Amino acid sequence: MIEFQNVSKVYQGDVKAIDDINMTVNDGEFVILLGPSGCGKTTLLRMVNVLESITEGDIRVQGKSSKELNPIELRRNIGYVIQSNGLFPNMTIEDNTMIVPDLLGWDRKKKRNRFNYLMDLVGLNPDDYRKRFPHELSGGQQQRIGVIRAMASDPPVMLMDEPFGALDPIIRHRIQDEFLAIQQEVKKTILFVSHDIDEAIRMGDRIALIREGKIMQYDTPTEILTHPKNEFVSEFVGQDRVLKSMSLYSVQDLVDAFNLESSKQEVADTKMIHSDTSLRVAISMLLNQEADQIVIVDQQDNQLGSLTLNLIEKFLHREVKGKER
Ligand SMILES: Nc1ncnc2c1ncn2[C@@H]1O[C@H](COP(=O)(O)OP(=O)(O)O)[C@@H](O)[C@H]1O
Ligand SMILES: [Mg+2]
């Protein structure tokens, strides 16, 4: 768990970068620090692992004030990933990855096992890459190494500062999915900096939207999209907010909202969609197949009603627009 208690940061020259922030990141939670450039995201992150001093307030990591963490505890407890992966050019991939375990005094066998395990996790063959140098890897591969280096000593907490920001969109998307799958397995407590709302929605359990060092809203992606607390939040989320929110809902949510009843009727020779499909996919099916309606079916292929663009629009209106203040 990470707890921010009335945290402020004033840089020399009287720049108030962080202004009285209170928030808690629970164990195993993936929290995105989101906001425009210069709003204080990096500063907040770097105070957690004491790369920046805290002017006022306290940050507690796993119950302990970050000011009290000694360097060994810090390395054990907190992994750190940055955009320019920070790999040492003259060290092999294995040596780069095992810097912290080395400092913690792990023996060779333990380090090798850990390296092999982590490389498998990110889909890189350990033997193929062990002796290579960073410049021999693609940008995406280097960034994967940056991530597993931060995970090397199995820290419960990870700090990630726009780790995928330098990658091209396709690779970035792939690494995001890959990292989410890893997180399902390892359940780290993660603070992840981003300025990209789509990345935040896709990755975060909760999003802290920051402006000029203050938290504007700290909520789940669904809440941020459906109940923006103020104008800044709704503007930051953007005008296609309704569209973005579609990927958060499934056809089942619509079935529930309109109490569509299951019938045992057989479905013959028409387009079908399973109720666990996302609304985003459902809409593109309707648009691409030029069908006016698609039959919704449950896992047992029982018919649940028919899906039309009109019904989706009604649903979104109720769920998203209807909740606007
Ligand atoms: N070392 C520093 N000295 C003085 N001001 C700084 C320093 N680092 C950051 N700042 C200022 O603090 C504010 C927040 O910066 P930063 O945390 O880097 O924002 P973000 O990561 O959201 O882009 C900005 O106004 C920035 O200019
Ligand atoms: Mg930054």
PDB file of N, CA and C in Angstrom, residues 164-244:
ATOM      1  N   PHE A 164       6.075   3.427 -21.540  1.00  0.00           N
ATOM      2  CA  PHE A 164       5.887   3.020 -22.940  1.00  0.00           C
ATOM      3  C   PHE A 164       5.717   4.225 -23.854  1.00  0.00           C
ATOM      4  N   GLY A 165       5.973   5.412 -23.316  1.00  0.00           N
ATOM      5  CA  GLY A 165       5.699   6.646 -24.042  1.00  0.00           C
ATOM      6  C   GLY A 165       6.520   6.843 -25.302  1.00  0.00           C
ATOM      7  N   ALA A 166       7.707   6.261 -25.352  1.00  0.00           N
ATOM      8  CA  ALA A 166       8.577   6.489 -26.505  1.00  0.00           C
ATOM      9  C   ALA A 166       8.339   5.479 -27.630  1.00  0.00           C
ATOM     10  N   LEU A 167       7.457   4.514 -27.391  1.00  0.00           N
ATOM     11  CA  LEU A 167       7.267   3.453 -28.388  1.00  0.00           C
ATOM     12  C   LEU A 167       6.204   3.834 -29.404  1.00  0.00           C
ATOM     13  N   ASP A 168       6.314   3.259 -30.604  1.00  0.00           N
ATOM     14  CA  ASP A 168       5.288   3.585 -31.593  1.00  0.00           C
ATOM     15  C   ASP A 168       3.979   2.899 -31.200  1.00  0.00           C
ATOM     16  N   PRO A 169       2.847   3.436 -31.680  1.00  0.00           N
ATOM     17  CA  PRO A 169       1.534   3.041 -31.154  1.00  0.00           C
ATOM     18  C   PRO A 169       1.255   1.535 -31.161  1.00  0.00           C
ATOM     19  N   ILE A 170       1.646   0.844 -32.222  1.00  0.00           N
ATOM     20  CA  ILE A 170       1.328  -0.585 -32.297  1.00  0.00           C
ATOM     21  C   ILE A 170       2.087  -1.376 -31.237  1.00  0.00           C
ATOM     22  N   ILE A 171       3.395  -1.085 -31.146  1.00  0.00           N
ATOM     23  CA  ILE A 171       4.220  -1.763 -30.132  1.00  0.00           C
ATOM     24  C   ILE A 171       3.735  -1.390 -28.735  1.00  0.00           C
ATOM     25  N   ARG A 172       3.387  -0.118 -28.562  1.00  0.00           N
ATOM     26  CA  ARG A 172       2.941   0.344 -27.246  1.00  0.00           C
ATOM     27  C   ARG A 172       1.702  -0.433 -26.811  1.00  0.00           C
ATOM     28  N   HIS A 173       0.768  -0.562 -27.745  1.00  0.00           N
ATOM     29  CA  HIS A 173      -0.457  -1.289 -27.461  1.00  0.00           C
ATOM     30  C   HIS A 173      -0.165  -2.729 -27.028  1.00  0.00           C
ATOM     31  N   ARG A 174       0.750  -3.349 -27.773  1.00  0.00           N
ATOM     32  CA  ARG A 174       1.078  -4.741 -27.485  1.00  0.00           C
ATOM     33  C   ARG A 174       1.701  -4.867 -26.095  1.00  0.00           C
ATOM     34  N   ILE A 175       2.641  -3.954 -25.786  1.00  0.00           N
ATOM     35  CA  ILE A 175       3.307  -4.017 -24.478  1.00  0.00           C
ATOM     36  C   ILE A 175       2.323  -3.727 -23.347  1.00  0.00           C
ATOM     37  N   GLN A 176       1.387  -2.811 -23.599  1.00  0.00           N
ATOM     38  CA  GLN A 176       0.373  -2.527 -22.573  1.00  0.00           C
ATOM     39  C   GLN A 176      -0.412  -3.791 -22.253  1.00  0.00           C
ATOM     40  N   ASP A 177      -0.879  -4.488 -23.287  1.00  0.00           N
ATOM     41  CA  ASP A 177      -1.643  -5.718 -23.063  1.00  0.00           C
ATOM     42  C   ASP A 177      -0.808  -6.767 -22.339  1.00  0.00           C
ATOM     43  N   GLU A 178       0.438  -6.886 -22.809  1.00  0.00           N
ATOM     44  CA  GLU A 178       1.343  -7.851 -22.222  1.00  0.00           C
ATOM     45  C   GLU A 178       1.551  -7.543 -20.737  1.00  0.00           C
ATOM     46  N   PHE A 179       1.741  -6.255 -20.447  1.00  0.00           N
ATOM     47  CA  PHE A 179       1.983  -5.880 -19.059  1.00  0.00           C
ATOM     48  C   PHE A 179       0.749  -6.110 -18.188  1.00  0.00           C
ATOM     49  N   LEU A 180      -0.427  -5.873 -18.749  1.00  0.00           N
ATOM     50  CA  LEU A 180      -1.661  -6.140 -18.002  1.00  0.00           C
ATOM     51  C   LEU A 180      -1.776  -7.627 -17.664  1.00  0.00           C
ATOM     52  N   ALA A 181      -1.402  -8.461 -18.630  1.00  0.00           N
ATOM     53  CA  ALA A 181      -1.458  -9.908 -18.390  1.00  0.00           C
ATOM     54  C   ALA A 181      -0.476 -10.298 -17.283  1.00  0.00           C
ATOM     55  N   ILE A 182       0.711  -9.687 -17.300  1.00  0.00           N
ATOM     56  CA  ILE A 182       1.695  -9.965 -16.250  1.00  0.00           C
ATOM     57  C   ILE A 182       1.147  -9.517 -14.891  1.00  0.00           C
ATOM     58  N   GLN A 183       0.547  -8.336 -14.868  1.00  0.00           N
ATOM     59  CA  GLN A 183      -0.005  -7.793 -13.618  1.00  0.00           C
ATOM     60  C   GLN A 183      -1.077  -8.709 -13.037  1.00  0.00           C
ATOM     61  N   GLN A 184      -1.879  -9.336 -13.925  1.00  0.00           N
ATOM     62  CA  GLN A 184      -2.883 -10.299 -13.458  1.00  0.00           C
ATOM     63  C   GLN A 184      -2.220 -11.375 -12.615  1.00  0.00           C
ATOM     64  N   GLU A 185      -1.013 -11.739 -13.027  1.00  0.00           N
ATOM     65  CA  GLU A 185      -0.308 -12.817 -12.368  1.00  0.00           C
ATOM     66  C   GLU A 185       0.436 -12.338 -11.127  1.00  0.00           C
ATOM     67  N   VAL A 186       1.131 -11.202 -11.229  1.00  0.00           N
ATOM     68  CA  VAL A 186       2.024 -10.796 -10.132  1.00  0.00           C
ATOM     69  C   VAL A 186       1.379  -9.849  -9.127  1.00  0.00           C
ATOM     70  N   LYS A 187       0.274  -9.172  -9.527  1.00  0.00           N
ATOM     71  CA  LYS A 187      -0.466  -8.316  -8.605  1.00  0.00           C
ATOM     72  C   LYS A 187       0.415  -7.353  -7.801  1.00  0.00           C
ATOM     73  N   LYS A 188       1.213  -6.585  -8.504  1.00  0.00           N
ATOM     74  CA  LYS A 188       2.017  -5.559  -7.837  1.00  0.00           C
ATOM     75  C   LYS A 188       1.137  -4.355  -7.496  1.00  0.00           C
ATOM     76  N   THR A 189       1.613  -3.565  -6.570  1.00  0.00           N
ATOM     77  CA  THR A 189       0.994  -2.260  -6.311  1.00  0.00           C
ATOM     78  C   THR A 189       1.698  -1.267  -7.220  1.00  0.00           C
ATOM     79  N   ILE A 190       0.952  -0.686  -8.168  1.00  0.00           N
ATOM     80  CA  ILE A 190       1.615   0.076  -9.229  1.00  0.00           C
ATOM     81  C   ILE A 190       1.136   1.523  -9.289  1.00  0.00           C
ATOM     82  N   LEU A 191       2.093   2.441  -9.339  1.00  0.00           N
ATOM     83  CA  LEU A 191       1.808   3.838  -9.669  1.00  0.00           C
ATOM     84  C   LEU A 191       2.423   4.081 -11.032  1.00  0.00           C
ATOM     85  N   PHE A 192       1.599   4.481 -11.980  1.00  0.00           N
ATOM     86  CA  PHE A 192       2.007   4.530 -13.379  1.00  0.00           C
ATOM     87  C   PHE A 192       1.671   5.914 -13.935  1.00  0.00           C
ATOM     88  N   VAL A 193       2.683   6.656 -14.365  1.00  0.00           N
ATOM     89  CA  VAL A 193       2.460   8.011 -14.887  1.00  0.00           C
ATOM     90  C   VAL A 193       2.115   7.950 -16.369  1.00  0.00           C
ATOM     91  N   SER A 194       1.102   8.730 -16.759  1.00  0.00           N
ATOM     92  CA  SER A 194       0.742   8.808 -18.169  1.00  0.00           C
ATOM     93  C   SER A 194       0.118  10.170 -18.449  1.00  0.00           C
ATOM     94  N   HIS A 195       0.220  10.628 -19.693  1.00  0.00           N
ATOM     95  CA  HIS A 195      -0.550  11.821 -20.054  1.00  0.00           C
ATOM     96  C   HIS A 195      -1.606  11.452 -21.102  1.00  0.00           C
ATOM     97  N   ASP A 196      -1.766  10.127 -21.294  1.00  0.00           N
ATOM     98  CA  ASP A 196      -2.615   9.627 -22.369  1.00  0.00           C
ATOM     99  C   ASP A 196      -3.876   8.995 -21.769  1.00  0.00           C
ATOM    100  N   ILE A 197      -5.007   9.648 -21.981  1.00  0.00           N
ATOM    101  CA  ILE A 197      -6.268   9.194 -21.396  1.00  0.00           C
ATOM    102  C   ILE A 197      -6.623   7.774 -21.840  1.00  0.00           C
ATOM    103  N   ASP A 198      -6.334   7.429 -23.094  1.00  0.00           N
ATOM    104  CA  ASP A 198      -6.677   6.082 -23.566  1.00  0.00           C
ATOM    105  C   ASP A 198      -5.864   5.018 -22.832  1.00  0.00           C
ATOM    106  N   GLU A 199      -4.569   5.317 -22.653  1.00  0.00           N
ATOM    107  CA  GLU A 199      -3.722   4.393 -21.902  1.00  0.00           C
ATOM    108  C   GLU A 199      -4.256   4.245 -20.472  1.00  0.00           C
ATOM    109  N   ALA A 200      -4.640   5.376 -19.878  1.00  0.00           N
ATOM    110  CA  ALA A 200      -5.125   5.360 -18.497  1.00  0.00           C
ATOM    111  C   ALA A 200      -6.388   4.520 -18.365  1.00  0.00           C
ATOM    112  N   ILE A 201      -7.306   4.688 -19.314  1.00  0.00           N
ATOM    113  CA  ILE A 201      -8.571   3.938 -19.271  1.00  0.00           C
ATOM    114  C   ILE A 201      -8.310   2.447 -19.442  1.00  0.00           C
ATOM    115  N   ARG A 202      -7.410   2.133 -20.371  1.00  0.00           N
ATOM    116  CA  ARG A 202      -7.143   0.726 -20.653  1.00  0.00           C
ATOM    117  C   ARG A 202      -6.444   0.020 -19.495  1.00  0.00           C
ATOM    118  N   MET A 203      -5.493   0.740 -18.853  1.00  0.00           N
ATOM    119  CA  MET A 203      -4.623   0.065 -17.893  1.00  0.00           C
ATOM    120  C   MET A 203      -5.083   0.180 -16.443  1.00  0.00           C
ATOM    121  N   GLY A 204      -5.673   1.302 -16.069  1.00  0.00           N
ATOM    122  CA  GLY A 204      -5.798   1.601 -14.652  1.00  0.00           C
ATOM    123  C   GLY A 204      -6.976   0.947 -13.953  1.00  0.00           C
ATOM    124  N   ASP A 205      -6.759   0.508 -12.700  1.00  0.00           N
ATOM    125  CA  ASP A 205      -7.896   0.180 -11.831  1.00  0.00           C
ATOM    126  C   ASP A 205      -8.529   1.491 -11.376  1.00  0.00           C
ATOM    127  N   ARG A 206      -7.667   2.465 -11.050  1.00  0.00           N
ATOM    128  CA  ARG A 206      -8.139   3.811 -10.728  1.00  0.00           C
ATOM    129  C   ARG A 206      -7.205   4.825 -11.386  1.00  0.00           C
ATOM    130  N   ILE A 207      -7.762   6.008 -11.619  1.00  0.00           N
ATOM    131  CA  ILE A 207      -7.007   7.090 -12.245  1.00  0.00           C
ATOM    132  C   ILE A 207      -7.027   8.288 -11.307  1.00  0.00           C
ATOM    133  N   ALA A 208      -5.834   8.867 -11.052  1.00  0.00           N
ATOM    134  CA  ALA A 208      -5.778  10.140 -10.336  1.00  0.00           C
ATOM    135  C   ALA A 208      -5.480  11.212 -11.379  1.00  0.00           C
ATOM    136  N   LEU A 209      -6.468  12.041 -11.628  1.00  0.00           N
ATOM    137  CA  LEU A 209      -6.283  13.095 -12.621  1.00  0.00           C
ATOM    138  C   LEU A 209      -5.778  14.345 -11.906  1.00  0.00           C
ATOM    139  N   ILE A 210      -4.605  14.814 -12.339  1.00  0.00           N
ATOM    140  CA  ILE A 210      -3.909  15.888 -11.628  1.00  0.00           C
ATOM    141  C   ILE A 210      -3.843  17.148 -12.481  1.00  0.00           C
ATOM    142  N   ARG A 211      -4.006  18.286 -11.805  1.00  0.00           N
ATOM    143  CA  ARG A 211      -3.849  19.576 -12.464  1.00  0.00           C
ATOM    144  C   ARG A 211      -3.129  20.506 -11.502  1.00  0.00           C
ATOM    145  N   GLU A 212      -2.055  21.102 -11.978  1.00  0.00           N
ATOM    146  CA  GLU A 212      -1.275  22.047 -11.171  1.00  0.00           C
ATOM    147  C   GLU A 212      -1.047  21.537  -9.747  1.00  0.00           C
ATOM    148  N   GLY A 213      -0.606  20.281  -9.655  1.00  0.00           N
ATOM    149  CA  GLY A 213      -0.217  19.727  -8.357  1.00  0.00           C
ATOM    150  C   GLY A 213      -1.351  19.297  -7.453  1.00  0.00           C
ATOM    151  N   LYS A 214      -2.591  19.407  -7.938  1.00  0.00           N
ATOM    152  CA  LYS A 214      -3.743  18.994  -7.120  1.00  0.00           C
ATOM    153  C   LYS A 214      -4.496  17.871  -7.824  1.00  0.00           C
ATOM    154  N   ILE A 215      -5.122  16.997  -7.007  1.00  0.00           N
ATOM    155  CA  ILE A 215      -5.940  15.932  -7.589  1.00  0.00           C
ATOM    156  C   ILE A 215      -7.317  16.488  -7.923  1.00  0.00           C
ATOM    157  N   MET A 216      -7.689  16.368  -9.185  1.00  0.00           N
ATOM    158  CA  MET A 216      -9.006  16.830  -9.624  1.00  0.00           C
ATOM    159  C   MET A 216     -10.059  15.753  -9.393  1.00  0.00           C
ATOM    160  N   GLN A 217      -9.660  14.495  -9.621  1.00  0.00           N
ATOM    161  CA  GLN A 217     -10.566  13.367  -9.391  1.00  0.00           C
ATOM    162  C   GLN A 217      -9.732  12.105  -9.254  1.00  0.00           C
ATOM    163  N   TYR A 218     -10.120  11.266  -8.299  1.00  0.00           N
ATOM    164  CA  TYR A 218      -9.428   9.991  -8.101  1.00  0.00           C
ATOM    165  C   TYR A 218     -10.500   8.913  -8.095  1.00  0.00           C
ATOM    166  N   ASP A 219     -10.606   8.190  -9.196  1.00  0.00           N
ATOM    167  CA  ASP A 219     -11.741   7.299  -9.385  1.00  0.00           C
ATOM    168  C   ASP A 219     -11.424   6.200 -10.390  1.00  0.00           C
ATOM    169  N   THR A 220     -12.347   5.260 -10.527  1.00  0.00           N
ATOM    170  CA  THR A 220     -12.210   4.230 -11.557  1.00  0.00           C
ATOM    171  C   THR A 220     -12.393   4.865 -12.943  1.00  0.00           C
ATOM    172  N   PRO A 221     -11.861   4.233 -13.992  1.00  0.00           N
ATOM    173  CA  PRO A 221     -12.070   4.769 -15.343  1.00  0.00           C
ATOM    174  C   PRO A 221     -13.549   4.985 -15.646  1.00  0.00           C
ATOM    175  N   THR A 222     -14.390   4.048 -15.253  1.00  0.00           N
ATOM    176  CA  THR A 222     -15.829   4.194 -15.523  1.00  0.00           C
ATOM    177  C   THR A 222     -16.386   5.456 -14.867  1.00  0.00           C
ATOM    178  N   GLU A 223     -16.029   5.674 -13.613  1.00  0.00           N
ATOM    179  CA  GLU A 223     -16.536   6.858 -12.912  1.00  0.00           C
ATOM    180  C   GLU A 223     -16.017   8.143 -13.543  1.00  0.00           C
ATOM    181  N   ILE A 224     -14.726   8.130 -13.921  1.00  0.00           N
ATOM    182  CA  ILE A 224     -14.143   9.330 -14.551  1.00  0.00           C
ATOM    183  C   ILE A 224     -14.891   9.633 -15.846  1.00  0.00           C
ATOM    184  N   LEU A 225     -15.210   8.579 -16.600  1.00  0.00           N
ATOM    185  CA  LEU A 225     -15.900   8.777 -17.873  1.00  0.00           C
ATOM    186  C   LEU A 225     -17.368   9.141 -17.672  1.00  0.00           C
ATOM    187  N   THR A 226     -18.005   8.523 -16.696  1.00  0.00           N
ATOM    188  CA  THR A 226     -19.456   8.720 -16.573  1.00  0.00           C
ATOM    189  C   THR A 226     -19.824   9.832 -15.589  1.00  0.00           C
ATOM    190  N   HIS A 227     -18.956  10.086 -14.606  1.00  0.00           N
ATOM    191  CA  HIS A 227     -19.231  11.160 -13.644  1.00  0.00           C
ATOM    192  C   HIS A 227     -18.040  12.104 -13.503  1.00  0.00           C
ATOM    193  N   PRO A 228     -17.658  12.784 -14.571  1.00  0.00           N
ATOM    194  CA  PRO A 228     -16.545  13.738 -14.398  1.00  0.00           C
ATOM    195  C   PRO A 228     -16.952  14.785 -13.365  1.00  0.00           C
ATOM    196  N   LYS A 229     -16.039  15.029 -12.395  1.00  0.00           N
ATOM    197  CA  LYS A 229     -16.411  15.861 -11.246  1.00  0.00           C
ATOM    198  C   LYS A 229     -16.492  17.340 -11.582  1.00  0.00           C
ATOM    199  N   ASN A 230     -15.718  17.746 -12.584  1.00  0.00           N
ATOM    200  CA  ASN A 230     -15.736  19.172 -12.929  1.00  0.00           C
ATOM    201  C   ASN A 230     -15.354  19.341 -14.397  1.00  0.00           C
ATOM    202  N   GLU A 231     -15.340  20.566 -14.826  1.00  0.00           N
ATOM    203  CA  GLU A 231     -15.116  20.860 -16.232  1.00  0.00           C
ATOM    204  C   GLU A 231     -13.727  20.408 -16.695  1.00  0.00           C
ATOM    205  N   PHE A 232     -12.738  20.600 -15.816  1.00  0.00           N
ATOM    206  CA  PHE A 232     -11.386  20.186 -16.194  1.00  0.00           C
ATOM    207  C   PHE A 232     -11.363  18.705 -16.546  1.00  0.00           C
ATOM    208  N   VAL A 233     -12.007  17.896 -15.716  1.00  0.00           N
ATOM    209  CA  VAL A 233     -12.008  16.442 -15.946  1.00  0.00           C
ATOM    210  C   VAL A 233     -12.714  16.111 -17.254  1.00  0.00           C
ATOM    211  N   SER A 234     -13.897  16.685 -17.473  1.00  0.00           N
ATOM    212  CA  SER A 234     -14.606  16.303 -18.703  1.00  0.00           C
ATOM    213  C   SER A 234     -13.868  16.806 -19.939  1.00  0.00           C
ATOM    214  N   GLU A 235     -13.217  17.953 -19.820  1.00  0.00           N
ATOM    215  CA  GLU A 235     -12.444  18.423 -20.972  1.00  0.00           C
ATOM    216  C   GLU A 235     -11.220  17.553 -21.220  1.00  0.00           C
ATOM    217  N   PHE A 236     -10.580  17.132 -20.128  1.00  0.00           N
ATOM    218  CA  PHE A 236      -9.387  16.299 -20.299  1.00  0.00           C
ATOM    219  C   PHE A 236      -9.759  14.959 -20.919  1.00  0.00           C
ATOM    220  N   VAL A 237     -10.873  14.420 -20.488  1.00  0.00           N
ATOM    221  CA  VAL A 237     -11.330  13.131 -21.008  1.00  0.00           C
ATOM    222  C   VAL A 237     -11.682  13.241 -22.489  1.00  0.00           C
ATOM    223  N   GLY A 238     -12.206  14.397 -22.898  1.00  0.00           N
ATOM    224  CA  GLY A 238     -12.405  14.630 -24.318  1.00  0.00           C
ATOM    225  C   GLY A 238     -13.836  14.442 -24.756  1.00  0.00           C
ATOM    226  N   GLN A 239     -14.104  14.918 -25.973  1.00  0.00           N
ATOM    227  CA  GLN A 239     -15.477  14.931 -26.455  1.00  0.00           C
ATOM    228  C   GLN A 239     -15.983  13.562 -26.847  1.00  0.00           C
ATOM    229  N   ASP A 240     -15.080  12.679 -27.203  1.00  0.00           N
ATOM    230  CA  ASP A 240     -15.530  11.330 -27.569  1.00  0.00           C
ATOM    231  C   ASP A 240     -15.610  10.437 -26.328  1.00  0.00           C
ATOM    232  N   ARG A 241     -15.912  11.071 -25.207  1.00  0.00           N
ATOM    233  CA  ARG A 241     -16.071  10.375 -23.939  1.00  0.00           C
ATOM    234  C   ARG A 241     -17.087   9.240 -24.026  1.00  0.00           C
ATOM    235  N   VAL A 242     -18.189   9.498 -24.705  1.00  0.00           N
ATOM    236  CA  VAL A 242     -19.232   8.490 -24.813  1.00  0.00           C
ATOM    237  C   VAL A 242     -18.706   7.285 -25.591  1.00  0.00           C
ATOM    238  N   LEU A 243     -17.984   7.600 -26.652  1.00  0.00           N
ATOM    239  CA  LEU A 243     -17.401   6.541 -27.474  1.00  0.00           C
ATOM    240  C   LEU A 243     -16.392   5.726 -26.664  1.00  0.00           C
ATOM    241  N   LYS A 244     -15.533   6.452 -25.932  1.00  0.00           N
ATOM    242  CA  LYS A 244     -14.520   5.755 -25.129  1.00  0.00           C
ATOM    243  C   LYS A 244     -15.171   4.837 -24.109  1.00  0.00           C
TER     244      LYS A 244
END
